[in-house]
Amino acid sequence: GNSVTQMEGPVTLSEEAFLTINCTYTATGYPSLFWYVQYPGEGLQLLLKATKADDKGSNKGFEATYRKETTSFHLEKGSVQVSDSAVYFCALYSGGGADGLTFGKGTHLIIQP
Amino acid sequence: GAGVSQSPSNKVTEKGKDVELRCDPISGHTALYWYRQSLGQGLEFLIYFQGNSAPDKSGLPSDRFSAERTGGSVSTLTIQRTQQEDSAVYLCASSFDFSSTGELFFGEGSRLTVL
């Protein structure tokens, strides 16, 4: 079956540091890949996505590149802010209904001023 | 509405009581999903609806859990005879048509605490 593996948290960084949150996946076929973000007290919201190999998704200064050869979709940001503190979920969708959507366990990011 | 709306936002109940959680999806979205988020456990898929039908109920944790959706809009998740292990945040999400994109719009969740 499909699976998504994220680095364990919490990840604590200082403001303006470089961020990488690793995500690797196992899936049949060619899934679409997503990063969702959950700010404190809120529901998840889509941050960015990529639908095919070598695509780069980007939003709010975050980027992730769909790497088929390494089955990865690492999230990066060049300079984080306190407001980026949240839980980040990597996910894949391989089609075929809700069973085809698989989330990672989430990575809690804490940015200190 | 503008977004997915869930109620109540917080619910504290005693063990053995029944609870109902409500989800109002984005207008026009035909697919609706329920997830459970427990501390340190990530997202657990419970059930989804395409229109009013639920093709797969195997994600529901036990027969104490049930869900329905009427009129292709509002959905209720019912937990009977609640247990302490049911304590979690229950998230609802909707999408225009899940078969095409996999992009979900989530509500803020209903936090359930069973004493």
CSV table of C-alpha atoms in Angstrom, one decimal:
chain,number,residue,atom,x,y,z
A,1,GLY,CA,0.0,0.0,0.0
A,2,ASN,CA,0.9,3.7,-0.1
A,3,SER,CA,2.8,5.3,2.7
A,4,VAL,CA,4.3,8.7,3.5
A,5,THR,CA,7.3,9.1,5.9
A,6,GLN,CA,8.2,12.5,7.4
A,7,MET,CA,10.9,13.5,9.7
A,8,GLU,CA,9.9,13.3,13.4
A,9,GLY,CA,9.5,16.6,15.3
A,10,PRO,CA,9.4,18.9,16.9
A,11,VAL,CA,11.9,20.9,14.7
A,12,THR,CA,13.1,24.0,16.4
A,13,LEU,CA,14.8,26.8,14.5
A,14,SER,CA,15.7,30.4,15.0
A,15,GLU,CA,14.1,33.1,12.9
A,16,GLU,CA,15.7,33.6,9.5
A,17,ALA,CA,17.2,30.0,9.5
A,18,PHE,CA,16.9,27.7,6.5
A,19,LEU,CA,14.3,25.1,6.7
A,20,THR,CA,14.1,21.6,5.3
A,21,ILE,CA,11.4,19.1,6.3
A,22,ASN,CA,12.1,15.7,4.7
A,23,CYS,CA,9.3,13.6,3.1
A,24,THR,CA,9.6,10.3,1.3
A,25,TYR,CA,6.8,8.2,-0.1
A,26,THR,CA,6.0,4.7,-1.4
A,27,ALA,CA,3.2,4.4,-4.0
A,28,THR,CA,2.2,2.6,-7.1
A,29,GLY,CA,2.0,4.6,-10.2
A,30,TYR,CA,2.6,8.3,-10.3
A,31,PRO,CA,0.9,10.0,-7.4
A,32,SER,CA,0.3,13.7,-6.9
A,33,LEU,CA,2.1,15.1,-3.9
A,34,PHE,CA,1.0,17.8,-1.4
A,35,TRP,CA,2.2,19.7,1.6
A,36,TYR,CA,-0.6,20.8,4.1
A,37,VAL,CA,0.0,23.2,7.0
A,38,GLN,CA,-2.0,23.4,10.2
A,39,TYR,CA,-1.5,26.6,12.2
A,40,PRO,CA,-2.3,26.5,16.0
A,41,GLY,CA,-6.1,26.1,16.6
A,42,GLU,CA,-6.9,25.8,12.9
A,43,GLY,CA,-7.7,23.1,10.4
A,44,LEU,CA,-5.3,21.9,7.7
A,45,GLN,CA,-4.8,24.0,4.6
A,46,LEU,CA,-3.1,23.2,1.4
A,47,LEU,CA,0.3,24.9,1.2
A,48,LEU,CA,1.6,23.6,-2.2
A,49,LYS,CA,1.4,20.7,-4.6
A,50,ALA,CA,3.1,19.0,-7.5
A,51,THR,CA,1.4,16.6,-9.9
A,52,LYS,CA,4.3,15.1,-11.9
A,53,ALA,CA,8.0,14.3,-11.7
A,54,ASP,CA,10.3,17.3,-11.6
A,55,ASP,CA,7.4,19.7,-10.9
A,56,LYS,CA,8.1,22.3,-8.2
A,57,GLY,CA,5.3,23.5,-6.0
A,58,SER,CA,5.7,26.9,-4.3
A,59,ASN,CA,3.7,29.2,-2.0
A,60,LYS,CA,4.5,31.7,0.8
A,61,GLY,CA,8.2,31.3,0.2
A,62,PHE,CA,8.0,27.5,0.6
A,63,GLU,CA,9.1,25.1,-2.1
A,64,ALA,CA,9.1,21.4,-2.8
A,65,THR,CA,10.2,19.5,-5.8
A,66,TYR,CA,8.8,16.1,-6.9
A,67,ARG,CA,11.7,13.8,-7.2
A,68,LYS,CA,10.7,10.5,-8.7
A,69,GLU,CA,14.1,9.0,-8.6
A,70,THR,CA,14.4,9.4,-4.8
A,71,THR,CA,10.6,9.2,-4.2
A,72,SER,CA,10.9,12.4,-2.2
A,73,PHE,CA,9.1,15.8,-1.8
A,74,HIS,CA,11.2,17.7,0.7
A,75,LEU,CA,9.8,21.1,1.9
A,76,GLU,CA,12.2,24.0,2.0
A,77,LYS,CA,12.2,27.7,2.9
A,78,GLY,CA,15.1,30.0,2.8
A,79,SER,CA,14.3,32.2,5.8
A,80,VAL,CA,11.7,31.2,8.3
A,81,GLN,CA,9.6,33.5,10.4
A,82,VAL,CA,7.9,33.0,13.8
A,83,SER,CA,4.6,33.0,11.9
A,84,ASP,CA,5.7,29.8,10.2
A,85,SER,CA,5.3,27.8,13.4
A,86,ALA,CA,2.8,25.1,12.7
A,87,VAL,CA,2.4,21.4,11.9
A,88,TYR,CA,3.3,20.4,8.4
A,89,PHE,CA,1.8,17.3,6.7
A,90,CYS,CA,3.2,15.7,3.6
A,91,ALA,CA,0.6,13.7,1.6
A,92,LEU,CA,0.1,11.8,-1.7
A,93,TYR,CA,-2.9,11.0,-3.8
A,94,SER,CA,-2.8,8.1,-6.2
A,95,GLY,CA,-6.3,8.3,-7.4
A,96,GLY,CA,-9.3,6.0,-6.9
A,97,GLY,CA,-11.1,7.8,-4.1
A,98,ALA,CA,-10.4,8.6,-0.5
A,99,ASP,CA,-8.3,5.4,-0.1
A,100,GLY,CA,-5.8,6.9,-2.4
A,101,LEU,CA,-5.0,9.9,-0.2
A,102,THR,CA,-2.3,9.2,2.4
A,103,PHE,CA,-1.0,11.6,4.9
A,104,GLY,CA,2.3,11.6,6.8
A,105,LYS,CA,2.2,11.9,10.6
A,106,GLY,CA,3.1,15.6,10.5
A,107,THR,CA,6.1,17.6,11.6
A,108,HIS,CA,5.8,20.2,14.3
A,109,LEU,CA,7.9,23.2,13.5
A,110,ILE,CA,8.7,25.8,16.1
A,111,ILE,CA,10.4,29.0,15.1
A,112,GLN,CA,12.0,31.0,17.9
A,113,PRO,CA,12.6,34.8,17.7
B,1,GLY,CA,-20.5,29.2,3.1
B,2,ALA,CA,-16.9,30.5,2.6
B,3,GLY,CA,-15.3,27.6,4.2
B,4,VAL,CA,-15.9,24.2,5.9
B,5,SER,CA,-17.8,24.8,9.1
B,6,GLN,CA,-17.7,22.4,12.0
B,7,SER,CA,-19.6,22.3,15.3
B,8,PRO,CA,-19.2,22.2,18.2
B,9,SER,CA,-15.6,23.4,18.3
B,10,ASN,CA,-15.2,21.9,21.7
B,11,LYS,CA,-17.2,19.1,23.4
B,12,VAL,CA,-16.6,17.6,26.8
B,13,THR,CA,-18.6,14.6,27.7
B,14,GLU,CA,-18.8,11.8,30.2
B,15,LYS,CA,-17.9,8.3,29.3
B,16,GLY,CA,-20.9,6.4,28.0
B,17,LYS,CA,-22.7,9.4,26.6
B,18,ASP,CA,-23.5,9.8,22.9
B,19,VAL,CA,-22.1,12.7,20.9
B,20,GLU,CA,-22.9,14.2,17.5
B,21,LEU,CA,-20.5,16.2,15.5
B,22,ARG,CA,-21.6,18.3,12.6
B,23,CYS,CA,-19.9,19.4,9.3
B,24,ASP,CA,-21.2,21.9,6.8
B,25,PRO,CA,-19.0,21.7,3.7
B,26,ILE,CA,-18.2,24.3,1.1
B,27,SER,CA,-21.2,24.9,-1.1
B,28,GLY,CA,-21.0,22.9,-4.3
B,29,HIS,CA,-18.5,20.4,-3.0
B,30,THR,CA,-19.8,16.9,-3.6
B,31,ALA,CA,-17.1,15.0,-1.6
B,32,LEU,CA,-16.9,15.1,2.2
B,33,TYR,CA,-14.4,13.4,4.5
B,34,TRP,CA,-14.0,12.7,8.2
B,35,TYR,CA,-10.6,12.3,9.8
B,36,ARG,CA,-9.5,11.9,13.4
B,37,GLN,CA,-6.4,13.6,14.7
B,38,SER,CA,-5.0,12.2,17.9
B,39,LEU,CA,-2.0,13.7,19.7
B,40,GLY,CA,1.2,12.3,18.1
B,41,GLN,CA,-0.8,10.0,15.8
B,42,GLY,CA,-1.3,12.1,12.6
B,43,LEU,CA,-4.5,11.9,10.6
B,44,GLU,CA,-6.6,8.8,10.7
B,45,PHE,CA,-9.1,8.5,7.8
B,46,LEU,CA,-12.6,7.6,9.0
B,47,ILE,CA,-15.1,7.8,6.2
B,48,TYR,CA,-15.9,9.8,3.1
B,49,PHE,CA,-19.1,10.6,1.2
B,50,GLN,CA,-19.6,11.1,-2.5
B,51,GLY,CA,-22.9,12.9,-2.6
B,52,ASN,CA,-25.0,11.1,0.1
B,53,SER,CA,-23.4,7.7,-0.2
B,54,ALA,CA,-20.4,6.4,1.7
B,55,PRO,CA,-18.6,3.8,-0.5
B,56,ASP,CA,-16.2,2.7,2.2
B,57,LYS,CA,-17.0,2.6,5.9
B,58,SER,CA,-14.1,0.3,6.8
B,59,GLY,CA,-12.1,3.3,8.4
B,60,LEU,CA,-14.6,3.7,11.2
B,61,PRO,CA,-12.9,2.5,14.4
B,62,SER,CA,-15.9,0.5,15.8
B,63,ASP,CA,-19.6,0.0,15.4
B,64,ARG,CA,-20.1,2.8,17.9
B,65,PHE,CA,-19.2,5.2,15.1
B,66,SER,CA,-21.6,6.1,12.4
B,67,ALA,CA,-22.0,8.9,9.9
B,68,GLU,CA,-24.6,10.2,7.6
B,69,ARG,CA,-25.0,12.9,5.0
B,70,THR,CA,-28.3,14.2,3.7
B,71,GLY,CA,-29.1,16.4,0.8
B,72,GLY,CA,-25.6,16.2,-0.4
B,73,SER,CA,-24.5,18.8,2.1
B,74,VAL,CA,-24.4,18.6,5.9
B,75,SER,CA,-22.9,15.6,7.5
B,76,THR,CA,-23.1,14.3,11.1
B,77,LEU,CA,-20.6,11.9,12.8
B,78,THR,CA,-22.2,10.2,15.7
B,79,ILE,CA,-20.2,8.4,18.5
B,80,GLN,CA,-22.3,6.2,20.8
B,81,ARG,CA,-21.3,5.2,24.3
B,82,THR,CA,-18.2,7.3,24.1
B,83,GLN,CA,-14.9,6.0,25.6
B,84,GLN,CA,-11.9,7.8,26.8
B,85,GLU,CA,-9.9,6.6,23.8
B,86,ASP,CA,-12.4,8.5,21.5
B,87,SER,CA,-10.9,11.8,22.8
B,88,ALA,CA,-9.4,13.5,19.8
B,89,VAL,CA,-9.9,16.3,17.3
B,90,TYR,CA,-12.4,15.3,14.6
B,91,LEU,CA,-11.6,17.0,11.3
B,92,CYS,CA,-14.0,17.4,8.4
B,93,ALA,CA,-12.9,18.2,4.8
B,94,SER,CA,-14.6,18.7,1.5
B,95,SER,CA,-13.6,18.8,-2.1
B,96,PHE,CA,-15.3,19.6,-5.4
B,97,ASP,CA,-14.8,16.2,-6.7
B,98,PHE,CA,-12.2,14.0,-5.1
B,99,SER,CA,-11.7,11.8,-8.0
B,100,SER,CA,-9.8,14.5,-9.9
B,101,THR,CA,-7.5,16.4,-7.6
B,102,GLY,CA,-7.0,15.1,-4.1
B,103,GLU,CA,-7.1,18.7,-2.7
B,104,LEU,CA,-9.1,19.0,0.4
B,105,PHE,CA,-10.5,22.0,2.3
B,106,PHE,CA,-10.5,21.4,6.0
B,107,GLY,CA,-12.6,22.8,8.8
B,108,GLU,CA,-11.1,23.8,12.1
B,109,GLY,CA,-12.2,20.6,13.8
B,110,SER,CA,-14.2,19.5,16.8
B,111,ARG,CA,-12.2,18.7,19.8
B,112,LEU,CA,-13.8,15.9,21.8
B,113,THR,CA,-12.8,15.2,25.4
B,114,VAL,CA,-14.3,12.2,27.1
B,115,LEU,CA,-13.9,12.2,30.9
